[in-house]
Coordinates of C-alpha atoms in Angstrom, one line a residue:
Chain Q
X34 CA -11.5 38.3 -11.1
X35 CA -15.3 38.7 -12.2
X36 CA -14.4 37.0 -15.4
X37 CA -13.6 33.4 -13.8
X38 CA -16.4 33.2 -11.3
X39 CA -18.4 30.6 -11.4
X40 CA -21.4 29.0 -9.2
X41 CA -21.6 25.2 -8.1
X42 CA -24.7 24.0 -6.8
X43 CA -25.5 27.4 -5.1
X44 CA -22.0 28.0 -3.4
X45 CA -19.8 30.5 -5.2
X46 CA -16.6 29.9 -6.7
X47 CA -13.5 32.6 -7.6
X48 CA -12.8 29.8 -10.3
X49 CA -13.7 26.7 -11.4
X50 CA -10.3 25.2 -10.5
X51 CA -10.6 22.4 -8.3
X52 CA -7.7 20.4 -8.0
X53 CA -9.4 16.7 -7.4
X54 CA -9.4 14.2 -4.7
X55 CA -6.4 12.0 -4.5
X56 CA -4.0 14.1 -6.0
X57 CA -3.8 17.0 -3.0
X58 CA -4.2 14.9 0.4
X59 CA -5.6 17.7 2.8
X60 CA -4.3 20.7 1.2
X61 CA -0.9 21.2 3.5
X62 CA 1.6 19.5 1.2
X63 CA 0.8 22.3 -1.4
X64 CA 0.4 25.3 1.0
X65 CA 3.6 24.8 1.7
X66 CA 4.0 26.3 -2.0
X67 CA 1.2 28.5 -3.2
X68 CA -1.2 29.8 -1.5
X69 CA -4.4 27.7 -2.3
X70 CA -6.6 30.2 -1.2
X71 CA -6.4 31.0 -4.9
X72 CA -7.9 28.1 -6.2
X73 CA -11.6 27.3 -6.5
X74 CA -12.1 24.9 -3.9
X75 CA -10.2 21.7 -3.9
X76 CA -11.8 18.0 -3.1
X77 CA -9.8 16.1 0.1
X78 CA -8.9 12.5 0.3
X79 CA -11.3 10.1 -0.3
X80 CA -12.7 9.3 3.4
X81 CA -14.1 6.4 4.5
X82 CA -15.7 5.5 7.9
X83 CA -12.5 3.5 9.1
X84 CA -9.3 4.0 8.6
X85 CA -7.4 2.1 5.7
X86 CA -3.9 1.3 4.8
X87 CA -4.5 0.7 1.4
X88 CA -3.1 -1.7 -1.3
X89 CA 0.2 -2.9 -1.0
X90 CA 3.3 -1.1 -2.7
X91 CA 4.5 -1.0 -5.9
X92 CA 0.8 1.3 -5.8
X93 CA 2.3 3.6 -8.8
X94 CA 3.0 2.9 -12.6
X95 CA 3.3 4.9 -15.7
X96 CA 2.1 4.4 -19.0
X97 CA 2.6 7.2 -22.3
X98 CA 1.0 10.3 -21.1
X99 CA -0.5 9.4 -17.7
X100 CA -0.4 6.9 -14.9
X101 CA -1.8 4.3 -12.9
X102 CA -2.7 4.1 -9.3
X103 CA -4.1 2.0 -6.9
X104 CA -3.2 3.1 -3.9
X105 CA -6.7 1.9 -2.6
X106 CA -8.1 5.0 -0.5
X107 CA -5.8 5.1 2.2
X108 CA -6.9 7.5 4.7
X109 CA -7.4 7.9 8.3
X110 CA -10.9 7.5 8.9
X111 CA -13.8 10.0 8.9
X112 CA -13.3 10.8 12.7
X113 CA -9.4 11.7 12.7
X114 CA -10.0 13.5 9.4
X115 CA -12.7 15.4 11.4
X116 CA -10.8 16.1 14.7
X117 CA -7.2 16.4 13.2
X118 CA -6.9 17.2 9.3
X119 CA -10.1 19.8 9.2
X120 CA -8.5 21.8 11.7
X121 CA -5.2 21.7 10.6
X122 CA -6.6 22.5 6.8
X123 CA -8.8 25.8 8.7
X124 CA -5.0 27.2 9.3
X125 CA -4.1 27.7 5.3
X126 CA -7.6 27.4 3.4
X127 CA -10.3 29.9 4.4
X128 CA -13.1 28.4 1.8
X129 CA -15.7 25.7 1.7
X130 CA -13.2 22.8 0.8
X131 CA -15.2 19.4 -1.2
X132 CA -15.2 16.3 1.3
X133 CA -14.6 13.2 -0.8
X134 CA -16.7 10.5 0.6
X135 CA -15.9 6.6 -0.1
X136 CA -18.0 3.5 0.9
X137 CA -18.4 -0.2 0.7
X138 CA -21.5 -0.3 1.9
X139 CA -24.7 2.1 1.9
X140 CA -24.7 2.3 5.4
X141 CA -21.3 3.0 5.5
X142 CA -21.6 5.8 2.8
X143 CA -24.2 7.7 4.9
X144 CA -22.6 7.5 8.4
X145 CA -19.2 9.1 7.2
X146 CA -22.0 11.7 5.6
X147 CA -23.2 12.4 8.7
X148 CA -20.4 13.0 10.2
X149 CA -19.1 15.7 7.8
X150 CA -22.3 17.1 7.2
X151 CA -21.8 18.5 10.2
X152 CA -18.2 20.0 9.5
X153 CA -19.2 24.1 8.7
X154 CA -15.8 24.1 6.5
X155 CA -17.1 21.5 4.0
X156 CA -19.1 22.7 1.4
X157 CA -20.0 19.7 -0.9
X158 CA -20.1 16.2 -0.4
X159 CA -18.7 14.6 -3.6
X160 CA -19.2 10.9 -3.6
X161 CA -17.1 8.4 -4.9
X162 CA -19.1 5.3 -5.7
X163 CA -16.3 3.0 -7.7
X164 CA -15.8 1.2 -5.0
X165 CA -16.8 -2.5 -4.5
X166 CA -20.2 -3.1 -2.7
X167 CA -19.3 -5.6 -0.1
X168 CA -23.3 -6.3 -0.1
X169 CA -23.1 -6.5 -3.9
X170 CA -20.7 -9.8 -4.3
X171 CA -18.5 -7.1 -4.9
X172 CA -19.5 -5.2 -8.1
X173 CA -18.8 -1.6 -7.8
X174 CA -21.7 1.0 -7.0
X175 CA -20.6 3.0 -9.9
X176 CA -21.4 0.3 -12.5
X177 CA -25.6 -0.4 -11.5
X178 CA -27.6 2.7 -11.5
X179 CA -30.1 1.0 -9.0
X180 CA -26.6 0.9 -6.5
X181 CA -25.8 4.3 -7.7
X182 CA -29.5 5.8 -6.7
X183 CA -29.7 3.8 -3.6
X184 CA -26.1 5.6 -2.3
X185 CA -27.0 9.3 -3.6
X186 CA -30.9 8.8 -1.2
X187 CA -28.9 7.5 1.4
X188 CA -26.7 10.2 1.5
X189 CA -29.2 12.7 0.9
X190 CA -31.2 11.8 4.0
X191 CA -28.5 12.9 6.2
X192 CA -27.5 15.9 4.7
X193 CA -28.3 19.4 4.0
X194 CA -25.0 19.9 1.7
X195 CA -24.9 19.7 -1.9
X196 CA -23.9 16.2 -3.0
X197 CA -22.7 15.5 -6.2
X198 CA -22.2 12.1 -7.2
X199 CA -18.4 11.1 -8.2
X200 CA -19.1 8.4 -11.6
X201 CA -16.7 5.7 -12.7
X202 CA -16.2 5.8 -16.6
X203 CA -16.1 1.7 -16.4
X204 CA -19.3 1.4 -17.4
X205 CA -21.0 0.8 -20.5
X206 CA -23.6 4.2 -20.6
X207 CA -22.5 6.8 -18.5
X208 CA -25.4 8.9 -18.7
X209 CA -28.2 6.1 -17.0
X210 CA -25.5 6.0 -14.4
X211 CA -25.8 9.9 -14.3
X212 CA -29.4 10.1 -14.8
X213 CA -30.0 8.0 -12.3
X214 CA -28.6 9.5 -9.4
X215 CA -30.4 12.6 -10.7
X216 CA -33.6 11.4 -10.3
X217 CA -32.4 10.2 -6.9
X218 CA -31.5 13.9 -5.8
X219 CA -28.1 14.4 -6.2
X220 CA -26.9 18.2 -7.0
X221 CA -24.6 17.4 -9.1
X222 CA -22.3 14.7 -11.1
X223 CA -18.3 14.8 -10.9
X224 CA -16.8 12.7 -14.0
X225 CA -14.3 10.9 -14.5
X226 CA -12.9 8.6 -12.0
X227 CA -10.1 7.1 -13.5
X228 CA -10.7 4.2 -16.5
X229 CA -9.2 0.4 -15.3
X230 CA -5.3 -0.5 -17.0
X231 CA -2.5 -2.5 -15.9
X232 CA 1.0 -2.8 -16.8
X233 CA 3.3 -6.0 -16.8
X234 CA 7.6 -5.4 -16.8
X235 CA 9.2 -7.6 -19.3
X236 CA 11.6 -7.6 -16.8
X237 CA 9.7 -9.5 -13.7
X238 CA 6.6 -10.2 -16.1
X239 CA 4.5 -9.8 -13.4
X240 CA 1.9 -6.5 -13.3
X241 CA 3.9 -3.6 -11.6
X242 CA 1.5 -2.8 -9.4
X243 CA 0.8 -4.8 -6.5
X244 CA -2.9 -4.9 -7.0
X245 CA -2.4 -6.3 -10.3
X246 CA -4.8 -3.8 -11.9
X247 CA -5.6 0.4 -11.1
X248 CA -7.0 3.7 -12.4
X249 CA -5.3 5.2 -15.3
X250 CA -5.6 8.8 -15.3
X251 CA -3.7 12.2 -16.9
X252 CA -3.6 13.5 -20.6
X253 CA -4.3 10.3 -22.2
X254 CA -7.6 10.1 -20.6
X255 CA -8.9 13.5 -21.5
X256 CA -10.6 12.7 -24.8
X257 CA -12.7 10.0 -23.1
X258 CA -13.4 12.2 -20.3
X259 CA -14.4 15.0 -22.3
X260 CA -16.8 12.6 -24.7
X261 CA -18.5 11.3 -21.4
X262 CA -18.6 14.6 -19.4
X263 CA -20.4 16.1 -23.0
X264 CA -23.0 13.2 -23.0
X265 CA -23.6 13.3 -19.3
X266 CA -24.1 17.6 -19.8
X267 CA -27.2 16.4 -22.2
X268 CA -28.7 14.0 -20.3
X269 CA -28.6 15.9 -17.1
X270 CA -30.1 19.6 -16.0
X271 CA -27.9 19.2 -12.7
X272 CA -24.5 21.2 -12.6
X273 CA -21.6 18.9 -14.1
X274 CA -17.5 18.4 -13.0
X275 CA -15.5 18.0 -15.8
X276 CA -12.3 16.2 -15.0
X277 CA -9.7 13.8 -16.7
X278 CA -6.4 14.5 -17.4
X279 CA -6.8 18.7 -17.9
X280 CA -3.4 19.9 -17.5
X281 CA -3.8 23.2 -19.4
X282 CA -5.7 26.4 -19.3
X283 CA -6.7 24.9 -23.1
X284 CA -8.1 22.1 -21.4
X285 CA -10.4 24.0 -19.2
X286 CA -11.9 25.5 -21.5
X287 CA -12.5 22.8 -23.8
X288 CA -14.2 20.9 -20.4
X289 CA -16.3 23.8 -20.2
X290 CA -17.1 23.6 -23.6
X291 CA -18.6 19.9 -22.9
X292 CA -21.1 21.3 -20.4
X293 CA -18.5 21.2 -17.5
X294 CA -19.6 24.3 -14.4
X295 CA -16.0 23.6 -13.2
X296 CA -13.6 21.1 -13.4
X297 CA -11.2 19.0 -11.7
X298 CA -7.6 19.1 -12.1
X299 CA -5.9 15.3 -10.7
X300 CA -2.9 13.8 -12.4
X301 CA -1.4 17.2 -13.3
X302 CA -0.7 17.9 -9.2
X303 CA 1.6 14.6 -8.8
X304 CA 3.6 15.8 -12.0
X305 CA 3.6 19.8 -10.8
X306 CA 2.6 20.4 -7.6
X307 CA 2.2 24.1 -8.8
X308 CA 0.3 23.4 -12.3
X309 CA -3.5 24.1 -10.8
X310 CA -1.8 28.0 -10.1
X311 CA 0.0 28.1 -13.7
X312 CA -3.3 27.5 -15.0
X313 CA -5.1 29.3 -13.0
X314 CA -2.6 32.2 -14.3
X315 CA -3.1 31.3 -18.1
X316 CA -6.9 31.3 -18.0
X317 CA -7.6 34.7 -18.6
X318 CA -5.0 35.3 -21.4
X319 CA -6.3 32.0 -23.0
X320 CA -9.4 33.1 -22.8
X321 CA -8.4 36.6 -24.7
X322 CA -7.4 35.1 -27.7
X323 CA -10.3 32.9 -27.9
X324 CA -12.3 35.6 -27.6
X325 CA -14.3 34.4 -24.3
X326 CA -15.7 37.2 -22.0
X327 CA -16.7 35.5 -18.6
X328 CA -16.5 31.1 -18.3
X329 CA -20.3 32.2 -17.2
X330 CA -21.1 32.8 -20.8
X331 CA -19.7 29.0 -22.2
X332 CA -22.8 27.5 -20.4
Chain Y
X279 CA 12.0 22.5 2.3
X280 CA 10.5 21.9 -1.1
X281 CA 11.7 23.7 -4.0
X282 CA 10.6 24.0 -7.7
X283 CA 13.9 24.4 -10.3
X284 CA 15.8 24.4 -13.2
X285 CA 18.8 23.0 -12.9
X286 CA 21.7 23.1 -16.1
X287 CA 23.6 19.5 -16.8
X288 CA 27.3 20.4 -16.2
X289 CA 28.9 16.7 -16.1
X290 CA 27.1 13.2 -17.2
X291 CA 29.5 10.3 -17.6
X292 CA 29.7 7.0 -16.6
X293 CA 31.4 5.8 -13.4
X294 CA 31.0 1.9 -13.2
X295 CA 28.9 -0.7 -15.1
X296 CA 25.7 1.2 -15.4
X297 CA 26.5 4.0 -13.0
X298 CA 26.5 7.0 -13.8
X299 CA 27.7 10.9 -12.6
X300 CA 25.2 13.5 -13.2
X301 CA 26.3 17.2 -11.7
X302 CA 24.0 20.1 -12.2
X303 CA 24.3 23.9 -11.3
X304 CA 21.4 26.1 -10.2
X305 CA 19.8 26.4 -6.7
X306 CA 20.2 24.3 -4.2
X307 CA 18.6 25.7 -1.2
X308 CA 15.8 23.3 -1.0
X309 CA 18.3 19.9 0.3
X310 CA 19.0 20.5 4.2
X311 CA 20.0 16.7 4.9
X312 CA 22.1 13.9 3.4
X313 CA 19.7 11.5 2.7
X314 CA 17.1 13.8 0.8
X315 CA 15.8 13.4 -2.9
X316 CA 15.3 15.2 -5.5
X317 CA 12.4 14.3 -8.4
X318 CA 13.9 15.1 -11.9
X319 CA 11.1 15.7 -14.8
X320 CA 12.4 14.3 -17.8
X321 CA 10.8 14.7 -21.6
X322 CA 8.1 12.9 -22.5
X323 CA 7.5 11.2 -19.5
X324 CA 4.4 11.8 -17.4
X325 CA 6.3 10.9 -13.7
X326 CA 9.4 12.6 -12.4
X327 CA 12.1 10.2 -11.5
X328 CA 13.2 10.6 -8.0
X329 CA 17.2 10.2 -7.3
X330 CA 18.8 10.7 -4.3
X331 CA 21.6 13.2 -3.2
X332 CA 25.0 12.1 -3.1
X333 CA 26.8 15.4 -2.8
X334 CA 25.4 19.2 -2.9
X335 CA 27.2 22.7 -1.9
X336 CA 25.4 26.5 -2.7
X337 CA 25.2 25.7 -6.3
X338 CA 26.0 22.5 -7.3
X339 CA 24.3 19.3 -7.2
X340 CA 25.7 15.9 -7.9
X341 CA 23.7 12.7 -8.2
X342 CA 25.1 9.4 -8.7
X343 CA 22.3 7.1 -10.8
X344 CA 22.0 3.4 -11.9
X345 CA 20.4 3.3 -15.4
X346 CA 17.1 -0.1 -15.0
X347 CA 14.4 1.5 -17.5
X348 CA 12.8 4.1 -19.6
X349 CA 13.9 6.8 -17.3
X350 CA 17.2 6.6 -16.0
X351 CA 18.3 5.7 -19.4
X352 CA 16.7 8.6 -21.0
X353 CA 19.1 10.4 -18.4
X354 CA 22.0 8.9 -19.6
X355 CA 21.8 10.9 -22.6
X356 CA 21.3 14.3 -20.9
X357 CA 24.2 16.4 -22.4
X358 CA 26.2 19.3 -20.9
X359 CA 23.6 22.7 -21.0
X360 CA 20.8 20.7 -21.0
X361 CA 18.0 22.2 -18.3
X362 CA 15.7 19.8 -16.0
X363 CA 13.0 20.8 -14.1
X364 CA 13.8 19.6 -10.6
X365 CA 11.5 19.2 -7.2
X366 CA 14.8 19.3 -4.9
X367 CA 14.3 19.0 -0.8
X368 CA 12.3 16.4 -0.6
X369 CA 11.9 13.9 2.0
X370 CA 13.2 13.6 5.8
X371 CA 17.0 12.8 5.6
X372 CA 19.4 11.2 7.9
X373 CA 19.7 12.5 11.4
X374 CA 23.6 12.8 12.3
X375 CA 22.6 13.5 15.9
X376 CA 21.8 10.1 16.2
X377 CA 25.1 8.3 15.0
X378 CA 27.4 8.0 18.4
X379 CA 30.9 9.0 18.0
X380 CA 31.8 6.3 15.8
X381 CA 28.8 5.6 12.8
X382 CA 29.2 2.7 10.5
X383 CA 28.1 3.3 6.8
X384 CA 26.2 0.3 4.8
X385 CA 25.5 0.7 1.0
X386 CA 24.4 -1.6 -1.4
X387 CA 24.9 -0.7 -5.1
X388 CA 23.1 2.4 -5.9
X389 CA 21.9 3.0 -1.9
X390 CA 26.0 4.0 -2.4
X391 CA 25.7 7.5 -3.7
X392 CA 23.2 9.3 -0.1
X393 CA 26.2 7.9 1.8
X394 CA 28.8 10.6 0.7
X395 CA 27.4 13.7 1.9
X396 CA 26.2 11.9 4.6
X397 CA 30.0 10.6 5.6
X398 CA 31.1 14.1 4.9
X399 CA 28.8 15.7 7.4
X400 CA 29.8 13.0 9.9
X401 CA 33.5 13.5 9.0
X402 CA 32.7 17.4 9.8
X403 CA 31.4 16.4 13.0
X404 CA 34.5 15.4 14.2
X405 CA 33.1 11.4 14.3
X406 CA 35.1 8.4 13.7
X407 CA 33.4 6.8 10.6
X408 CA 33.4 3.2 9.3
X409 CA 31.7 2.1 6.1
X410 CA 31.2 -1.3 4.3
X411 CA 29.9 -0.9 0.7
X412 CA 28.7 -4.0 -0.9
X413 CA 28.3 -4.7 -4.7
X414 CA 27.1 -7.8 -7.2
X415 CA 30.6 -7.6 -9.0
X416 CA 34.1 -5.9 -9.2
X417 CA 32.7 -4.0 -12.4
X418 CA 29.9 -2.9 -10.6
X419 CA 31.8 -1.1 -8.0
X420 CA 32.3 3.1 -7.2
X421 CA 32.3 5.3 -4.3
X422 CA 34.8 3.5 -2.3
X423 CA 38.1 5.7 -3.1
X424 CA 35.9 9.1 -2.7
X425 CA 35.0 7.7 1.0
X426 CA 38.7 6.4 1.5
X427 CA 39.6 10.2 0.8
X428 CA 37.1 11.4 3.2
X429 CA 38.8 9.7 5.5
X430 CA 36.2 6.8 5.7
X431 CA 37.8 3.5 6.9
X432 CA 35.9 1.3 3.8
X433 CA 35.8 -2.1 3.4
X434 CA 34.3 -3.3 0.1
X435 CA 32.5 -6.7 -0.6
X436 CA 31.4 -8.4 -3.8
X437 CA 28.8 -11.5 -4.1
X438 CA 31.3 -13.1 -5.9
X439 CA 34.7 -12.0 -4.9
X440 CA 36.4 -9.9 -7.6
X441 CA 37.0 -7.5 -5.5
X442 CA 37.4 -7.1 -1.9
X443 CA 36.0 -9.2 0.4
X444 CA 34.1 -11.7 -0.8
X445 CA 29.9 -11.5 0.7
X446 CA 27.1 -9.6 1.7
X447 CA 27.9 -6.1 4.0
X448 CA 26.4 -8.2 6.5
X449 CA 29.7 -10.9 5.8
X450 CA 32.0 -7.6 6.6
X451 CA 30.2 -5.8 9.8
X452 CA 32.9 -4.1 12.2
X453 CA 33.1 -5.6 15.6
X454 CA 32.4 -2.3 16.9
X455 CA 29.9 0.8 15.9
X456 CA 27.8 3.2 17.7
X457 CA 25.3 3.5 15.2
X458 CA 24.5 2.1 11.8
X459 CA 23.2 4.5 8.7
X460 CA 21.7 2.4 5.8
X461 CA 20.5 2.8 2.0
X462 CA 20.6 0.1 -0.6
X463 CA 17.7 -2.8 -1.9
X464 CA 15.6 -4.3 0.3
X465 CA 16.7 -7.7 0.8
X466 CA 20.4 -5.8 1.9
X467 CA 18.2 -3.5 4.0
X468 CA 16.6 -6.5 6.0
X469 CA 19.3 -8.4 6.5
X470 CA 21.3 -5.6 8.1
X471 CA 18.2 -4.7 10.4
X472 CA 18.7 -8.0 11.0
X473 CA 22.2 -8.2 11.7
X474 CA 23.3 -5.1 13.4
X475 CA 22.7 -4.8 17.4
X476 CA 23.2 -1.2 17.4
X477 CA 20.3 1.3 16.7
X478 CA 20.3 2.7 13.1
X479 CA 18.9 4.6 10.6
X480 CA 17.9 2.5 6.8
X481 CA 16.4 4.9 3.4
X482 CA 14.1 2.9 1.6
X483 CA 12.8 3.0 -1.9
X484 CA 9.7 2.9 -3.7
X485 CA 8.0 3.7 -7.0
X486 CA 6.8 7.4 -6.7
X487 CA 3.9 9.0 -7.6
X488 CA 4.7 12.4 -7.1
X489 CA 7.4 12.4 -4.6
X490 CA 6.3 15.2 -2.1
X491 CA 3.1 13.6 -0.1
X492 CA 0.4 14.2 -1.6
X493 CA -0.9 11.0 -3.7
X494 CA 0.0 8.0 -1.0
X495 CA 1.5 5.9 -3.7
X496 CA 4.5 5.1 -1.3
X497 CA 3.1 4.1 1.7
X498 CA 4.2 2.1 4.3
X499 CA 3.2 0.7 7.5
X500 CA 5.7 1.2 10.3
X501 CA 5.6 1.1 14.1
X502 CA 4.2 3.9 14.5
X503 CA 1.5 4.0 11.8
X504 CA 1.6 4.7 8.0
X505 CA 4.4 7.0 7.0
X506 CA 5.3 8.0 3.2
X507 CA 8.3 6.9 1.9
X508 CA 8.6 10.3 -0.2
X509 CA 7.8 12.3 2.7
X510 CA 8.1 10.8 6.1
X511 CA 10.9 8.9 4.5
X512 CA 12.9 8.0 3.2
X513 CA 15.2 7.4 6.0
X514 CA 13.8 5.9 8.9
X515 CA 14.9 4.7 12.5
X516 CA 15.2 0.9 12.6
X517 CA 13.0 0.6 15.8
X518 CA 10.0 1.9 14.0
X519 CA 9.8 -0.6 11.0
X520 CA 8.4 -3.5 11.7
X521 CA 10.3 -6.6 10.1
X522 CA 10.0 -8.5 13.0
X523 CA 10.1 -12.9 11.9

């Protein structure tokens, strides 16, 4: 449908439904039921060089509208994603797909690049830099623009790709974080990762998660997402992602609103695995009775 | 297979001290296995609650719950006519191929309910089946009479003797099984990978993200390399978990 059709960072999209990384493994558990050849594009598991359990379970909690994770990027490594899930994935999705790229390190951050920059099926690198620095006495690359610029060169000296840098909303200005991987030559921002929260049970009163603390995300996050993804569209001329906590056709919209050239649908996957294609359905009706021609024209 | 569903409440009553009897009618196709889950959305919370299957035929579904926060007692106020959104056929069941000709049963409190339709499979097989069912207290105990009338040889236990035997399941093991088949917490699950020679299959539990595979918020590592309790899971074969020392 003409109507829905977007452009990210030169690559054309049906829609600007992407459901986001995290939340849809490698595609298979949800081509099982839909087929996600509808959807935009969709951003895979955040990939690291090596393989990685993870945190320790309980990894899930809830909290009034949302969640928190920290399941702590489990994944097989870049290499088995590369020789097992990619071809797997090239069975039930027949468009550029968004590889999510995690690091500890910049070195780290640019080999697993590499690697996928090479993959023809991946059509964006989106890089996820709320991870601890190991060379940073562990402060996050997501929180210090200077670490923040440093990954997005790094990254684009090895590739040819569109790479739009993933931000974390922990931070105290999100738009020097944004502007500064802008002026280091990113294509594009994703925002947000999701904001730091704990629980505690009365019952154990210990923090339910195992980690102690994770990333809250789903509808309670949206109206901070949608603040930051507006101030990050003005500082910015590169294309933005708008995600946090959209779970309706409404929500879209508003993101778009902000500034967002697409958005990325997360928490809404883990509570309905089909809510990316029930929205995807809505849109256009929504869009009717706000009186809203093609998304092309919210820009 | 994984299915999307609405589901009406037909029966919700309580069945021992904090147990309670949920049957539903709709479609049933998705559960294949004793052993599977489904993940029930409830109002007003943001995660589904998954429960396992104690019982299912071509249109009715019975589930057998233990009410220990928000959610489950949210459930214990669903009415008759009440409609849930359900995600039904998840996870990897039991594997009856596996159990010998004569399968022991071990359930501990609410790891009780999977073992029904998994004894009435077995029973359907023609196999011999044994089962020990262990609970805290008399008042917390259900299930037993409904395997009885299977025509389950059950034994009972109780940590502190009110009724049947008094022990763990691991205080009341027959001297002789082919196979073991496991669900309960995870200090009963250990000890009987612990104490049964025989090979065996034990359903774990976990807090769920979203119950069919795709966030990782059940992991664990087995044997064989990280598997999903939601997906892989939950019932897995004793050899590949590793709770070795």
């Amino acid at each position: 449908m003409e109507r829905l059709k977007v452009n990210l960072c030169g690559i054309p999209l049906d829609n600007p439904l992407i459901p986001a990384s995290g939340t849809f493994g490698f595609g298979y558990e949800f081509a099982e039921l839909y087929d996600i050849n509808q959807l935009g594009t969709f951003s895979f598991k955040g990939t690291t060089r090596e393989q990685r359990f993870g945190n320790p379970t309980p990894r899930i909690a809830e909290c009034p509208g949302g969640m928190i994770n920290a399941v702590g990027l489990q994944n097989p490594g870049v290499e088995k994603v590369i020789s097992e899930e990619l071809p797997r994935l090239k069975a039930v999705f027949h468009k550029p797909v968004m590889a999510n790229v995690s690091g500890f390190s910049v070195r780290e951050y640019a080999e697993t690049c590499a690697l996928l920059d090479r993959e023809e099926q991946v059509g964006w690198l989106e890089v996820n830099i709320s991870c601890p620095n190991v060379h940073g006495g562990g402060m996050s690359f997501g929180t210090d623009p200077a670490s923040a610029a440093e990954v997005t060169r790094a990254v684009k000296n090895v590739t040819t790709k569109p790479v739009i840098m993933k931000l974390s909303p922990n931070v105290t200005d999100i738009t020097a974080m944004a502007k500064a991987c802008e002026d280091a030559g990113a294509d594009g921002i994703s925002l947000i990762n999701t904001l730091q929260g704990m629980r505690i049970s009365l019952l154990t009163r210990k923090p339910i998660l195992a980690n102690t603390m994770g990333g809250v995300s789903g509808p309670c996050v949206f109206p901070i997402a949608l603040r930051m993804v507006y101030q990050v569209c003005r500082a910015v001329r590169i294309p933005v992602i708008g995600m946090g906590g959209i779970s309706s056709a409404e929500d879209v919209l508003e993101m778009m609103m902000a500034g967002a050239t697409a958005v990325e649908i997360g928490a809404a996957n883990l509570r309905d695995p089909l809510a990316c294609v029930r929205i995807l359905d809505r849109l256009p009706q929504v869009m009717d009775q706000y009186g809203i021609g093609t998304l092309k024209e919210l820009k | 297979m994984i299915r999307q569903t609405k589901m009406t409440v037909t029966e919700n009553i309580s069945i021992a001290r904090d147990i309670f009897r949920l049957r539903l009618s709709g479609d049933t196709s998705g559960i294949e296995r004793p052993g599977q889950f489904v993940n029930l959305q409830l109002e007003g919370l943001f995660l589904r609650r998954p429960i396992s299957v104690c019982d299912w035929d071509s249109d009715t579904l019975t589930l057998i719950y233990k009410t220990v926060g928000k959610g489950t007692n949210q459930m214990s106020g669903l009415r008759p006519g009440a409609v849930l959104d359900l995600l039904s056929g998840l996870g990897n069941g039991y594997d009856t191929g596996l159990s010998g000709d004569h399968p022991l049963l071990l359930g501990g409190g609410v790891g009780v309910p999977p073992l029904y339709a998994l004894a009435k499979q077995l029973i359907h097989e023609g196999k011999q089946v044994q089962a020990v069912l262990g609970f805290r207290t008399g008042a917390d105990v259900f299930g037993a009479k409904e395997l009885s009338a299977l025509g389950v040889e059950t034994t009972v236990t109780t940590e502190d003797g009110s009724l049947g035997q008094k022990g763990f399941v691991t205080d009341a093991l027959p001297k002789e099984y082919s196979f073991f088949f496991a669900c309960g917490p995870m200090p009963m699950l250990k000890a009987v990978w612990r104490a049964c020679p025989t090979s065996g299959q034990l359903s774990l539990e976990e807090r769920m993200g979203c119950g069919f595979g795709a966030c990782m918020g059940c992991s664990i590592q087995t044997l064989s390399g990280p598997k999903r309790i939601c997906r892989e899971g939950p019932v897995f074969r004793k050899e590949d978990l590793p709770w070795n020392g």
